[in-house]
Amino acid sequence: MAAVEVIAGEQPLFALHTDTTSYVFAVTETGLLRHLHWGAPIPASDVIVEPLWELSTNDLIQDITPQEYPPHGRFRYNEQCLMLRFPDGGREVDLGYDSHEAAGDELTVVLRDPKGVVVRLHYRVLPRIDAIVRWATVSSEVDGLVIESAASAQFHVPFRDLTLRNVQGHWGAEQQEMVQTVAGKIVLESRRGISNHHHNPYAVLSRGATQTEGRVWGAALAFSGNTKTVVEQTQYGQTLVQLGVNDFDLEIALDAGRSFVTPAVVAVHSEQGLEGLSHRFHDYGQSLMRPGLRPVLYNSWEATNFAVTCDGQIALARRAAQVGAELFVVDDGWFGRRNPDAAGGIHDGLGDWWVDPEKFPDGLAPLIDEVRALGMGFGIWVEPEMVNPESDLFAAHPDWIYSEPGRDVDSARGQYVLNLTLAPVRDFITTMLDGLLSENDIVYVKWDANRPMSQVGAGRDVWVRHIESLYAIVAEVKRRHPGVLFEACASGGGRIDFGALSVFDDFWTSDNTDALDRLEIQRAYSLVYPPQAMRAWVTDVPNFLSQRTIPLRFRFHAAMFGSLGIGCDLTKMTDEQLSEATRYVEQYKQLRPLMDRFHRLENPSPNDYRLFQYSCPQGAVVFAFLPQSRLGHKPTTVRLRGLDPQARYRFTHDWQQREASGEYLMHRGIRLWLQGDYASEVIRFDRVTGSSG
Ligand code: GLA
């Protein structure tokens, strides 16, 4: 089947096909775009467009028709996609089908309002990934049009009482799995200018799904600012999902000839349960990412905080190289006058991106030279969207920040937010980063944003323009420095979304580095986002947040199923601990090439095992954790996934070399008996070369 199929006629019917999904909609007699199917593949030629009956004078046709992009107006009372204010004061939007263009894997359907508005709905089929990407362009043919709300897309799942999955949390506790039955309308949003720690811009809906079975639909928005995800069960047996830039406090003015292009939404459907959905999302994420394995990094934040010195960093770098790190990242504290006051508050530094001469009397060169001589790449922390009130930058440009007339400026963590919608601010940041990367041998930038936005004042399009500017700056700096990797961080995991992954290369998942908490954070993260982009550090104990002391082995194993980083104060480690750490880093480097497809394995034991696995054509890796043995101390059975049933795999189990077929390992599995508290095990499976399959 072609990816895009159009059955032409007075009321054209459109079908988008991937290997496992068809997505079908058609033009109705009155010019609405009626959604017809999102599920397993069907031939478009078989589709019967049954008439819709108005149930009563209170259930009218616009209301009961599931639509691709319902605007505000007429008898529509469910969540609308588009709200406008016309120059004549009118607010009803009347979109009707105008035309379409289909080319290759793309379809654009043009809707027109006779009062001078054109909406283009874009659909792109990603056959290899098994996903559909949607976005919209709203264009004005009149001066003085105002967009009050413009979603990226609306989807319809033809069932009710679905299970919705997302995450909830806050700083230090991001990505906690949230599962609820849909009733009424559920809104998950960000109003903070970052995609945020509280929820994430996606909706995953399922019907009795397990990890490997059952029907699942999911849609995720590629935007790192204010987002809104609406899940609404209609009264007509369906559930609608809408995603887009949050319309809270939003206005976008459009004069004639101007357009607003919404962020994209990637939508997937799976009949192989949650894992099928995750794999499609992971593939989409990886298609955005720079290919290749991520380096093992060392980051100095938890070891030194702001007390950075050249000698101190060199001491850490030597140890980092000794344990096998491939990249040394100096975190906050290297620039300006970045020193906390007696109470720990910090009011200076941000904006002054010159190297602190007290901490680095000869600049960064001695440190970078040493790091390079030790065989590692050098990375650096920046927070370019922010400024401290006592900085030279703020003294020179007090008008560069967001603020409200007649009000004190909101300060959080002692800092203000720069107004990225101003061209001089964008130029300053671009030039500053370009200079930093040109003058120093830097291969990695950790880009942080440690407070939410506020006080955007009258500029209600700022919620969109700030993020557009952020993306444009990162893209431009990467264009000038193509070898540099960028990590997205916003006080930990506040900027995890596909928009960020379109320009950044890694996510800092959370400031919570407690290995047990991390198992939950990393598991929930993996529902939508690729584990290869998930930075995970091993840090010191007792953990600064949880005050828990977890053995080094468990801490390493937990960090190893993400993209491994180390944040310990290595200068305080004993030789024995250093050589233990060296062994784990070496083991990770050996396993890293096998860590392709991620699986959340089921635990059939009454004991609290947490089981994860990667698979790839050459083999597999199992990560098993037992935080605490329960009464009865039972083993578990690890049934692997994603293996070739006919191939044979070699592995070491219970101190013995073994070999078994993929069939055996997936269907019967191996017994695993961990004992004690914070027990963990990593088992490698190598496909025996020359075997069939
Ligand atoms: C944020 C980040 C941390 C660290 C600090 C530095 O909290 O999440 O990893 O970079 O800022 O100030």
Tab-separated table of C-alpha atoms and ligand atoms in Angstrom, residues 171 301 306 331-332 338 381 413 446 448 450 489-492 508 511 537, ligand 1:
chain	number	residue	atom	x	y	z
A	171	TRP	CA	12.106	18.957	40.572
A	301	TRP	CA	28.543	19.301	39.643
A	306	PHE	CA	30.208	26.224	42.580
A	331	ASP	CA	29.534	22.211	35.367
A	332	ASP	CA	28.390	25.505	36.932
A	338	ARG	CA	29.820	32.895	40.432
A	381	TRP	CA	27.997	24.065	31.376
A	413	ARG	CA	17.506	30.993	42.213
A	446	LYS	CA	25.303	21.301	28.814
A	448	ASP	CA	20.660	24.579	31.484
A	450	ASN	CA	17.067	26.824	36.114
A	489	CYS	CA	18.779	20.426	30.975
A	490	ALA	CA	16.246	22.533	32.856
A	491	SER	CA	16.900	22.083	36.594
A	492	GLY	CA	17.192	18.382	35.844
A	508	TRP	CA	19.663	15.401	31.657
A	511	ASP	CA	18.921	16.042	39.446
A	537	TRP	CA	25.118	9.468	36.518
B	1	GLA	C1	20.820	22.457	37.565
B	1	GLA	C2	21.218	21.176	36.868
B	1	GLA	C3	22.364	20.529	37.599
B	1	GLA	C4	23.533	21.490	37.684
B	1	GLA	C5	23.076	22.793	38.322
B	1	GLA	C6	24.175	23.832	38.250
B	1	GLA	O1	20.243	22.215	38.789
B	1	GLA	O2	20.136	20.307	36.758
B	1	GLA	O3	22.746	19.330	36.969
B	1	GLA	O4	24.002	21.727	36.383
B	1	GLA	O5	21.936	23.322	37.693
B	1	GLA	O6	23.802	25.028	38.818
